[in-house]
Amino acid sequence: MVKILPSEITPEHVFLNRRQFMAASGALAGALALSACAPGLGGEPASEIGALQPAVAATLGPDKVPAALAYTEPTASSGQDELGDPLNTFQEITNYNNFYEFSTSKEAVASAAASFQSYPWQVAVTGLVNNPLTLDLDDLYARYTQQEHIFRLRCVEAWSMVIPWVGFPLAELLKEADPQSNAQYVQFVTVYRPEEMPGQRSSILEWPYQEGLRIDEAMNPLAILATGMYGKPLTNQQGAPVRLVVPWKYGFKSIKSVVSIVLTESLPATTWNTAAPHEYGFYANVNPAVDHPRWSQASERRIGENGRRPTLPFNGYAEEVAALYAGMDLTRSF
Ligand code: MTE
């Protein structure tokens, strides 16, 4: 079988966006050639992914959605990650979610988020930068090459999945914003829309949801901004239209539906650390040797599997990221 490199795949939502652009410039035929696709994976019936149609329709305008494309099967370049672990299915990834703005029940997030308006959208990059940016979704698609990144996601609650994200390294956006020399941290903020996000009308957490990274962590190539999954636009429950993914850290660092990225000199406040500092540290690196005060972190339940598997230091990405923490006591900076 011919191996298709992730870089050769044009995710459908990017393809659709380019198609819109090319159609506008009268070069539709050229754009169609960009639609290389790997065989479908996941095997979900069309009706279950039909909920994606609104996002695509919103992007293209309802009269321009090619129905066949909007309902194609989810695609990924491989059925497994670099450790040989199988991908979770589209169905699993989009029906077991943490997104407290919509619901505290993982199975209820998808329906509670169904009517969230994720288009149009803007992301602002501000603070200690020489070139502040305000980018809409089309800018993000056009300026940064969207590629597949198959990563494990390990939640602090000790469950995990393998997810074929589509997105681009956060470093590319930060470099364009040109950080000033005193910028040491990067803060991320989720959209605040209590009228659309029922959870934000309660005080279970401080809103809007916020996260943060040290700038060298943010520049690591494994830290990505995801716009899609399985070659489709992100679903609302996954944090549409753009979210952070930091695969070596517990899932709560991977903040959803981001509207603001601020470079700062001092350590930014983060939602879970503010809520329970003794349980959720700023670093939150996946670490089987440091237990949560209420449960062990030594093993995890892979969604879709029976039994438990051992948790790997840095979620299996130690080679790429351990040097970021040289000399630090990770039991204290947890
Ligand atoms: N981002 C926001 N804005 N709100 C949230 O409640 N939950 C976090 C993280 N990002 C959360 C969030 C947690 S605890 C996890 S484990 C992951 O999203 C889950 O991502 P998933 O639902 O795509 O698997």
mmCIF file of C-alpha atoms and ligand atoms in Angstrom:
data_model
loop_
_atom_site.group_PDB
_atom_site.id
_atom_site.type_symbol
_atom_site.label_atom_id
_atom_site.label_comp_id
_atom_site.label_asym_id
_atom_site.label_seq_id
_atom_site.Cartn_x
_atom_site.Cartn_y
_atom_site.Cartn_z
ATOM 1 C CA MET A 1 0.000 0.000 0.000
ATOM 2 C CA VAL A 2 1.303 3.451 -0.835
ATOM 3 C CA LYS A 3 2.014 5.401 2.332
ATOM 4 C CA ILE A 4 0.485 8.858 2.272
ATOM 5 C CA LEU A 5 2.477 11.371 4.280
ATOM 6 C CA PRO A 6 0.464 13.643 6.565
ATOM 7 C CA SER A 7 1.871 16.593 4.630
ATOM 8 C CA GLU A 8 0.276 15.273 1.452
ATOM 9 C CA ILE A 9 -3.212 15.358 2.871
ATOM 10 C CA THR A 10 -5.239 18.469 2.362
ATOM 11 C CA PRO A 11 -7.789 18.420 5.171
ATOM 12 C CA GLU A 12 -11.277 18.820 3.836
ATOM 13 C CA HIS A 13 -12.027 22.057 5.642
ATOM 14 C CA VAL A 14 -8.835 23.630 4.351
ATOM 15 C CA PHE A 15 -9.558 22.300 0.892
ATOM 16 C CA LEU A 16 -13.039 23.782 1.064
ATOM 17 C CA ASN A 17 -11.639 27.066 2.188
ATOM 18 C CA ARG A 18 -9.053 27.120 -0.593
ATOM 19 C CA ARG A 19 -11.777 26.154 -2.999
ATOM 20 C CA GLN A 20 -13.774 29.181 -1.951
ATOM 21 C CA PHE A 21 -10.695 31.331 -2.427
ATOM 22 C CA MET A 22 -9.795 29.803 -5.763
ATOM 23 C CA ALA A 23 -13.373 29.983 -6.988
ATOM 24 C CA ALA A 24 -13.335 33.659 -6.219
ATOM 25 C CA SER A 25 -10.180 34.054 -8.274
ATOM 26 C CA GLY A 26 -11.514 31.953 -11.120
ATOM 27 C CA ALA A 27 -9.074 29.071 -10.598
ATOM 28 C CA LEU A 28 -11.369 26.346 -9.326
ATOM 29 C CA ALA A 29 -9.862 23.604 -11.470
ATOM 30 C CA GLY A 30 -6.476 24.108 -9.816
ATOM 31 C CA ALA A 31 -7.951 23.920 -6.362
ATOM 32 C CA LEU A 32 -9.687 20.625 -7.021
ATOM 33 C CA ALA A 33 -6.300 19.025 -7.589
ATOM 34 C CA LEU A 34 -5.429 19.795 -3.953
ATOM 35 C CA SER A 35 -7.991 17.360 -2.632
ATOM 36 C CA ALA A 36 -5.768 14.318 -2.050
ATOM 37 C CA CYS A 37 -7.464 11.980 0.404
ATOM 38 C CA ALA A 38 -6.391 8.908 2.331
ATOM 39 C CA PRO A 39 -8.887 6.057 2.643
ATOM 40 C CA GLY A 40 -11.691 6.761 5.119
ATOM 41 C CA LEU A 41 -11.152 5.654 8.700
ATOM 42 C CA GLY A 42 -13.493 5.431 11.613
ATOM 43 C CA GLY A 43 -16.361 4.045 9.576
ATOM 44 C CA GLU A 44 -19.063 6.306 10.956
ATOM 45 C CA PRO A 45 -22.299 6.366 8.992
ATOM 46 C CA ALA A 46 -22.900 9.633 7.170
ATOM 47 C CA SER A 47 -25.773 10.568 9.480
ATOM 48 C CA GLU A 48 -23.425 10.742 12.464
ATOM 49 C CA ILE A 49 -21.071 13.194 10.845
ATOM 50 C CA GLY A 50 -23.862 15.146 9.217
ATOM 51 C CA ALA A 51 -23.702 17.569 12.134
ATOM 52 C CA LEU A 52 -20.558 18.959 10.525
ATOM 53 C CA GLN A 53 -22.521 20.369 7.656
ATOM 54 C CA PRO A 54 -23.476 23.587 9.511
ATOM 55 C CA ALA A 55 -19.803 24.428 10.141
ATOM 56 C CA VAL A 56 -18.899 23.888 6.519
ATOM 57 C CA ALA A 57 -22.001 25.700 5.349
ATOM 58 C CA ALA A 58 -21.110 28.629 7.545
ATOM 59 C CA THR A 59 -17.650 28.720 6.013
ATOM 60 C CA LEU A 60 -18.733 28.567 2.412
ATOM 61 C CA GLY A 61 -22.225 30.008 2.487
ATOM 62 C CA PRO A 62 -25.150 27.562 2.483
ATOM 63 C CA ASP A 63 -25.738 27.676 -1.271
ATOM 64 C CA LYS A 64 -22.147 26.649 -2.067
ATOM 65 C CA VAL A 65 -21.713 23.527 0.065
ATOM 66 C CA PRO A 66 -21.062 20.541 -2.146
ATOM 67 C CA ALA A 67 -23.192 17.955 -0.324
ATOM 68 C CA ALA A 68 -20.956 15.038 -1.294
ATOM 69 C CA LEU A 69 -17.900 16.710 0.220
ATOM 70 C CA ALA A 70 -19.666 17.847 3.376
ATOM 71 C CA TYR A 71 -20.661 14.263 4.111
ATOM 72 C CA THR A 72 -17.496 12.372 3.181
ATOM 73 C CA GLU A 73 -15.983 9.943 5.674
ATOM 74 C CA PRO A 74 -13.459 11.188 8.228
ATOM 75 C CA THR A 75 -9.900 10.577 7.001
ATOM 76 C CA ALA A 76 -6.458 10.114 8.529
ATOM 77 C CA SER A 77 -3.101 9.139 7.030
ATOM 78 C CA SER A 78 -2.666 6.187 9.367
ATOM 79 C CA GLY A 79 -4.708 4.043 11.721
ATOM 80 C CA GLN A 80 -2.191 4.361 14.558
ATOM 81 C CA ASP A 81 0.224 6.681 16.343
ATOM 82 C CA GLU A 82 4.029 6.378 16.338
ATOM 83 C CA LEU A 83 3.871 3.898 19.248
ATOM 84 C CA GLY A 84 1.516 1.641 17.305
ATOM 85 C CA ASP A 85 -1.543 2.546 19.388
ATOM 86 C CA PRO A 86 -4.737 2.587 17.283
ATOM 87 C CA LEU A 87 -6.552 5.876 16.687
ATOM 88 C CA ASN A 88 -9.760 6.397 18.585
ATOM 89 C CA THR A 89 -12.777 6.554 16.305
ATOM 90 C CA PHE A 90 -14.405 9.816 15.219
ATOM 91 C CA GLN A 91 -17.445 8.724 17.186
ATOM 92 C CA GLU A 92 -15.474 8.216 20.430
ATOM 93 C CA ILE A 93 -13.534 11.470 20.104
ATOM 94 C CA THR A 94 -16.644 13.580 19.538
ATOM 95 C CA ASN A 95 -18.952 12.021 22.123
ATOM 96 C CA TYR A 96 -16.812 11.945 25.256
ATOM 97 C CA ASN A 97 -15.702 15.512 25.914
ATOM 98 C CA ASN A 98 -14.746 17.893 28.679
ATOM 99 C CA PHE A 99 -16.070 21.375 27.914
ATOM 100 C CA TYR A 100 -17.531 22.856 31.083
ATOM 101 C CA GLU A 101 -18.888 25.881 29.236
ATOM 102 C CA PHE A 102 -21.549 23.512 27.852
ATOM 103 C CA SER A 103 -21.956 20.660 30.324
ATOM 104 C CA THR A 104 -20.163 18.805 33.091
ATOM 105 C CA SER A 105 -21.397 15.512 31.600
ATOM 106 C CA LYS A 106 -18.960 14.240 28.947
ATOM 107 C CA GLU A 107 -21.684 12.509 26.968
ATOM 108 C CA ALA A 108 -23.910 15.628 26.969
ATOM 109 C CA VAL A 109 -21.377 18.159 25.623
ATOM 110 C CA ALA A 110 -21.963 17.345 21.939
ATOM 111 C CA SER A 111 -25.687 18.082 22.009
ATOM 112 C CA ALA A 112 -25.336 21.060 24.373
ATOM 113 C CA ALA A 113 -22.787 22.644 21.991
ATOM 114 C CA ALA A 114 -24.645 21.851 18.763
ATOM 115 C CA SER A 115 -25.889 25.395 18.086
ATOM 116 C CA PHE A 116 -22.706 27.236 19.156
ATOM 117 C CA GLN A 117 -21.687 29.766 16.456
ATOM 118 C CA SER A 118 -18.058 29.094 15.590
ATOM 119 C CA TYR A 119 -17.979 31.198 12.425
ATOM 120 C CA PRO A 120 -17.084 33.994 11.871
ATOM 121 C CA TRP A 121 -14.232 33.952 14.407
ATOM 122 C CA GLN A 122 -11.216 36.061 15.288
ATOM 123 C CA VAL A 123 -8.083 35.321 17.303
ATOM 124 C CA ALA A 124 -6.053 38.263 18.670
ATOM 125 C CA VAL A 125 -2.355 37.989 19.539
ATOM 126 C CA THR A 126 -1.410 40.874 21.827
ATOM 127 C CA GLY A 127 0.711 41.839 24.850
ATOM 128 C CA LEU A 128 4.505 41.866 24.638
ATOM 129 C CA VAL A 129 4.782 41.566 20.858
ATOM 130 C CA ASN A 130 6.132 43.924 18.198
ATOM 131 C CA ASN A 131 3.502 42.893 15.674
ATOM 132 C CA PRO A 132 0.073 42.448 17.282
ATOM 133 C CA LEU A 133 -2.240 40.354 15.100
ATOM 134 C CA THR A 134 -5.971 39.939 14.716
ATOM 135 C CA LEU A 135 -6.663 37.003 12.429
ATOM 136 C CA ASP A 136 -9.911 35.520 11.236
ATOM 137 C CA LEU A 137 -10.333 31.853 10.377
ATOM 138 C CA ASP A 138 -9.603 32.352 6.708
ATOM 139 C CA ASP A 139 -6.308 34.060 7.658
ATOM 140 C CA LEU A 140 -5.350 31.095 9.857
ATOM 141 C CA TYR A 141 -6.068 28.672 7.006
ATOM 142 C CA ALA A 142 -4.268 30.777 4.407
ATOM 143 C CA ARG A 143 -1.145 31.746 6.386
ATOM 144 C CA TYR A 144 -0.256 28.504 8.149
ATOM 145 C CA THR A 145 -0.005 25.109 6.485
ATOM 146 C CA GLN A 146 -2.592 22.831 8.044
ATOM 147 C CA GLN A 147 -1.123 19.384 8.631
ATOM 148 C CA GLU A 148 -2.116 16.220 10.404
ATOM 149 C CA HIS A 149 -0.659 15.646 13.896
ATOM 150 C CA ILE A 150 -1.557 12.294 15.503
ATOM 151 C CA PHE A 151 -1.209 12.814 19.271
ATOM 152 C CA ARG A 152 -2.255 11.040 22.446
ATOM 153 C CA LEU A 153 -4.484 13.125 24.751
ATOM 154 C CA ARG A 154 -4.166 12.178 28.444
ATOM 155 C CA CYS A 155 -6.766 13.754 30.717
ATOM 156 C CA VAL A 156 -5.856 14.486 34.335
ATOM 157 C CA GLU A 157 -8.839 12.251 35.202
ATOM 158 C CA ALA A 158 -6.752 9.243 33.957
ATOM 159 C CA TRP A 159 -8.462 8.459 30.663
ATOM 160 C CA SER A 160 -6.843 8.908 27.255
ATOM 161 C CA MET A 161 -7.400 8.841 23.490
ATOM 162 C CA VAL A 162 -5.327 8.922 20.287
ATOM 163 C CA ILE A 163 -6.515 11.762 18.049
ATOM 164 C CA PRO A 164 -5.583 12.691 14.452
ATOM 165 C CA TRP A 165 -5.619 16.482 14.790
ATOM 166 C CA VAL A 166 -5.215 18.893 11.905
ATOM 167 C CA GLY A 167 -3.485 22.166 12.653
ATOM 168 C CA PHE A 168 -0.196 24.072 12.726
ATOM 169 C CA PRO A 169 2.585 24.756 15.233
ATOM 170 C CA LEU A 170 1.720 27.562 17.644
ATOM 171 C CA ALA A 171 5.329 28.754 17.148
ATOM 172 C CA GLU A 172 4.492 29.887 13.607
ATOM 173 C CA LEU A 173 1.845 32.295 14.866
ATOM 174 C CA LEU A 174 3.995 33.513 17.760
ATOM 175 C CA LYS A 175 6.990 34.149 15.488
ATOM 176 C CA GLU A 176 4.827 36.244 13.208
ATOM 177 C CA ALA A 177 3.704 38.299 16.218
ATOM 178 C CA ASP A 178 7.420 38.813 17.040
ATOM 179 C CA PRO A 179 7.664 38.470 20.853
ATOM 180 C CA GLN A 180 9.552 41.174 22.740
ATOM 181 C CA SER A 181 12.615 40.089 24.725
ATOM 182 C CA ASN A 182 10.818 40.324 28.088
ATOM 183 C CA ALA A 183 7.920 38.051 27.016
ATOM 184 C CA GLN A 184 8.219 34.938 29.182
ATOM 185 C CA TYR A 185 4.731 33.404 29.158
ATOM 186 C CA VAL A 186 1.795 32.967 26.800
ATOM 187 C CA GLN A 187 -1.770 33.220 28.063
ATOM 188 C CA PHE A 188 -4.755 31.752 26.191
ATOM 189 C CA VAL A 189 -8.397 32.728 26.701
ATOM 190 C CA THR A 190 -11.605 30.993 25.554
ATOM 191 C CA VAL A 191 -14.488 33.009 24.114
ATOM 192 C CA TYR A 192 -16.912 34.438 26.704
ATOM 193 C CA ARG A 193 -20.484 34.012 25.477
ATOM 194 C CA PRO A 194 -22.784 33.127 28.373
ATOM 195 C CA GLU A 195 -25.801 33.481 26.083
ATOM 196 C CA GLU A 196 -24.517 30.510 24.036
ATOM 197 C CA MET A 197 -22.537 28.681 26.728
ATOM 198 C CA PRO A 198 -24.840 27.718 29.602
ATOM 199 C CA GLY A 199 -21.953 26.699 31.881
ATOM 200 C CA GLN A 200 -20.691 30.289 31.851
ATOM 201 C CA ARG A 201 -23.950 31.321 33.544
ATOM 202 C CA SER A 202 -22.977 29.243 36.593
ATOM 203 C CA SER A 203 -20.045 29.656 38.955
ATOM 204 C CA ILE A 204 -18.540 26.153 38.667
ATOM 205 C CA LEU A 205 -15.341 27.782 37.350
ATOM 206 C CA GLU A 206 -14.105 31.332 36.845
ATOM 207 C CA TRP A 207 -14.941 32.436 33.302
ATOM 208 C CA PRO A 208 -13.666 32.819 30.680
ATOM 209 C CA TYR A 209 -11.525 29.638 30.792
ATOM 210 C CA GLN A 210 -7.818 30.563 30.699
ATOM 211 C CA GLU A 211 -4.594 28.650 30.265
ATOM 212 C CA GLY A 212 -0.910 29.426 29.975
ATOM 213 C CA LEU A 213 2.478 28.113 28.872
ATOM 214 C CA ARG A 214 6.047 29.232 29.354
ATOM 215 C CA ILE A 215 7.218 30.762 26.066
ATOM 216 C CA ASP A 216 9.767 27.995 25.387
ATOM 217 C CA GLU A 217 7.005 25.406 25.871
ATOM 218 C CA ALA A 218 4.780 27.356 23.494
ATOM 219 C CA MET A 219 7.566 27.385 20.892
ATOM 220 C CA ASN A 220 8.028 23.599 21.016
ATOM 221 C CA PRO A 221 6.880 22.067 17.696
ATOM 222 C CA LEU A 222 4.531 19.667 19.518
ATOM 223 C CA ALA A 223 2.393 22.576 20.783
ATOM 224 C CA ILE A 224 -0.147 23.136 18.025
ATOM 225 C CA LEU A 225 -3.255 25.141 17.305
ATOM 226 C CA ALA A 226 -5.791 22.633 15.976
ATOM 227 C CA THR A 227 -8.484 23.610 13.482
ATOM 228 C CA GLY A 228 -9.616 20.116 12.549
ATOM 229 C CA MET A 229 -9.648 16.408 13.308
ATOM 230 C CA TYR A 230 -9.867 13.388 10.968
ATOM 231 C CA GLY A 231 -9.596 15.874 8.078
ATOM 232 C CA LYS A 232 -12.797 17.659 9.127
ATOM 233 C CA PRO A 233 -13.290 21.016 10.841
ATOM 234 C CA LEU A 234 -13.292 20.726 14.636
ATOM 235 C CA THR A 235 -16.732 19.971 16.002
ATOM 236 C CA ASN A 236 -18.117 22.438 18.523
ATOM 237 C CA GLN A 237 -17.642 19.971 21.375
ATOM 238 C CA GLN A 238 -13.930 19.756 20.530
ATOM 239 C CA GLY A 239 -13.420 23.522 20.770
ATOM 240 C CA ALA A 240 -14.273 24.812 17.312
ATOM 241 C CA PRO A 241 -13.004 26.596 15.415
ATOM 242 C CA VAL A 242 -9.485 26.709 16.927
ATOM 243 C CA ARG A 243 -7.993 25.211 20.093
ATOM 244 C CA LEU A 244 -4.637 24.580 21.686
ATOM 245 C CA VAL A 245 -3.239 21.012 21.826
ATOM 246 C CA VAL A 246 -0.256 20.363 24.133
ATOM 247 C CA PRO A 247 0.132 16.567 24.033
ATOM 248 C CA TRP A 248 2.727 16.124 26.807
ATOM 249 C CA LYS A 249 0.518 17.906 29.367
ATOM 250 C CA TYR A 250 -2.753 16.907 30.991
ATOM 251 C CA GLY A 251 -5.725 17.651 28.757
ATOM 252 C CA PHE A 252 -6.949 20.673 30.725
ATOM 253 C CA LYS A 253 -4.013 22.689 29.315
ATOM 254 C CA SER A 254 -5.424 22.149 25.789
ATOM 255 C CA ILE A 255 -7.845 25.083 25.929
ATOM 256 C CA LYS A 256 -10.752 25.175 23.503
ATOM 257 C CA SER A 257 -12.361 27.873 21.313
ATOM 258 C CA VAL A 258 -9.490 30.339 21.761
ATOM 259 C CA VAL A 259 -10.053 34.049 21.016
ATOM 260 C CA SER A 260 -7.096 35.675 22.743
ATOM 261 C CA ILE A 261 -3.381 34.902 23.030
ATOM 262 C CA VAL A 262 -1.437 37.333 25.231
ATOM 263 C CA LEU A 263 2.336 37.385 25.752
ATOM 264 C CA THR A 264 3.227 38.372 29.300
ATOM 265 C CA GLU A 265 6.219 38.854 31.567
ATOM 266 C CA SER A 266 4.620 37.257 34.628
ATOM 267 C CA LEU A 267 3.020 33.859 35.068
ATOM 268 C CA PRO A 268 -0.607 34.067 33.892
ATOM 269 C CA ALA A 269 -3.512 32.862 36.029
ATOM 270 C CA THR A 270 -5.001 29.587 34.756
ATOM 271 C CA THR A 271 -8.517 28.327 35.408
ATOM 272 C CA TRP A 272 -7.936 24.958 37.093
ATOM 273 C CA ASN A 273 -4.924 26.185 39.055
ATOM 274 C CA THR A 274 -7.030 29.067 40.384
ATOM 275 C CA ALA A 275 -9.898 26.692 41.263
ATOM 276 C CA ALA A 276 -7.751 24.100 43.121
ATOM 277 C CA PRO A 277 -4.021 24.965 43.227
ATOM 278 C CA HIS A 278 -3.060 21.894 45.281
ATOM 279 C CA GLU A 279 -4.648 19.595 42.654
ATOM 280 C CA TYR A 280 -3.815 21.296 39.340
ATOM 281 C CA GLY A 281 -0.394 22.865 38.881
ATOM 282 C CA PHE A 282 0.623 25.390 36.240
ATOM 283 C CA TYR A 283 2.917 22.909 34.469
ATOM 284 C CA ALA A 284 0.597 19.878 34.499
ATOM 285 C CA ASN A 285 3.101 17.690 32.644
ATOM 286 C CA VAL A 286 1.849 14.106 32.383
ATOM 287 C CA ASN A 287 3.800 12.368 35.150
ATOM 288 C CA PRO A 288 3.045 8.832 36.370
ATOM 289 C CA ALA A 289 5.287 9.446 39.409
ATOM 290 C CA VAL A 290 3.210 12.309 40.825
ATOM 291 C CA ASP A 291 -0.302 11.313 41.860
ATOM 292 C CA HIS A 292 -3.290 13.609 41.921
ATOM 293 C CA PRO A 293 -4.182 14.092 45.612
ATOM 294 C CA ARG A 294 -7.353 12.050 45.024
ATOM 295 C CA TRP A 295 -6.205 9.332 42.577
ATOM 296 C CA SER A 296 -3.159 7.638 41.066
ATOM 297 C CA GLN A 297 -1.636 8.883 37.829
ATOM 298 C CA ALA A 298 0.411 5.708 37.299
ATOM 299 C CA SER A 299 -2.023 4.227 34.781
ATOM 300 C CA GLU A 300 -4.869 5.260 32.515
ATOM 301 C CA ARG A 301 -7.966 3.939 30.764
ATOM 302 C CA ARG A 302 -7.712 4.238 26.975
ATOM 303 C CA ILE A 303 -11.218 5.000 25.713
ATOM 304 C CA GLY A 304 -12.451 1.988 23.724
ATOM 305 C CA GLU A 305 -10.183 -0.492 25.533
ATOM 306 C CA ASN A 306 -10.762 -2.781 28.487
ATOM 307 C CA GLY A 307 -8.394 -2.609 31.434
ATOM 308 C CA ARG A 308 -5.697 -0.017 32.064
ATOM 309 C CA ARG A 309 -2.321 0.762 30.521
ATOM 310 C CA PRO A 310 0.698 2.373 32.203
ATOM 311 C CA THR A 311 0.980 6.147 31.859
ATOM 312 C CA LEU A 312 4.191 7.283 30.154
ATOM 313 C CA PRO A 313 6.300 10.221 31.403
ATOM 314 C CA PHE A 314 5.375 13.320 29.387
ATOM 315 C CA ASN A 315 2.667 11.135 27.803
ATOM 316 C CA GLY A 316 5.330 9.408 25.692
ATOM 317 C CA TYR A 317 6.909 12.612 24.339
ATOM 318 C CA ALA A 318 9.869 12.817 26.761
ATOM 319 C CA GLU A 319 12.435 12.773 23.961
ATOM 320 C CA GLU A 320 10.936 15.914 22.467
ATOM 321 C CA VAL A 321 10.189 17.901 25.638
ATOM 322 C CA ALA A 322 12.081 16.649 28.736
ATOM 323 C CA ALA A 323 14.943 19.116 28.112
ATOM 324 C CA LEU A 324 12.498 21.998 28.714
ATOM 325 C CA TYR A 325 12.473 21.011 32.401
ATOM 326 C CA ALA A 326 16.163 20.230 32.988
ATOM 327 C CA GLY A 327 17.100 21.006 36.584
ATOM 328 C CA MET A 328 13.490 21.463 37.735
ATOM 329 C CA ASP A 329 11.954 19.408 40.544
ATOM 330 C CA LEU A 330 8.807 18.157 38.787
ATOM 331 C CA THR A 331 7.286 16.896 42.019
ATOM 332 C CA ARG A 332 7.170 20.499 43.262
ATOM 333 C CA SER A 333 6.501 22.192 39.886
ATOM 334 C CA PHE A 334 3.708 19.762 39.023
HETATM 335 N N1 MTE B 1 -11.256 24.220 27.311
HETATM 336 C C1 MTE B 1 -12.306 24.926 27.751
HETATM 337 N N2 MTE B 1 -12.493 26.170 27.280
HETATM 338 N N3 MTE B 1 -13.201 24.430 28.648
HETATM 339 C C2 MTE B 1 -13.045 23.181 29.196
HETATM 340 O O1 MTE B 1 -13.870 22.755 30.030
HETATM 341 N N4 MTE B 1 -11.666 21.141 29.280
HETATM 342 C C3 MTE B 1 -10.270 20.684 29.196
HETATM 343 C C4 MTE B 1 -9.675 20.910 27.806
HETATM 344 N N5 MTE B 1 -10.002 22.230 27.306
HETATM 345 C C5 MTE B 1 -11.922 22.400 28.775
HETATM 346 C C6 MTE B 1 -11.055 22.951 27.791
HETATM 347 C C7 MTE B 1 -10.105 19.296 29.574
HETATM 348 S S1 MTE B 1 -10.253 18.941 31.242
HETATM 349 C C8 MTE B 1 -9.772 18.319 28.672
HETATM 350 S S2 MTE B 1 -9.385 16.730 29.183
HETATM 351 C C9 MTE B 1 -9.771 18.583 27.231
HETATM 352 O O2 MTE B 1 -10.174 19.907 26.911
HETATM 353 C C10 MTE B 1 -10.709 17.612 26.567
HETATM 354 O O3 MTE B 1 -10.679 17.769 25.169
HETATM 355 P P1 MTE B 1 -11.678 16.877 24.288
HETATM 356 O O4 MTE B 1 -13.054 17.072 24.804
HETATM 357 O O5 MTE B 1 -11.512 17.378 22.878
HETATM 358 O O6 MTE B 1 -11.201 15.456 24.443
#
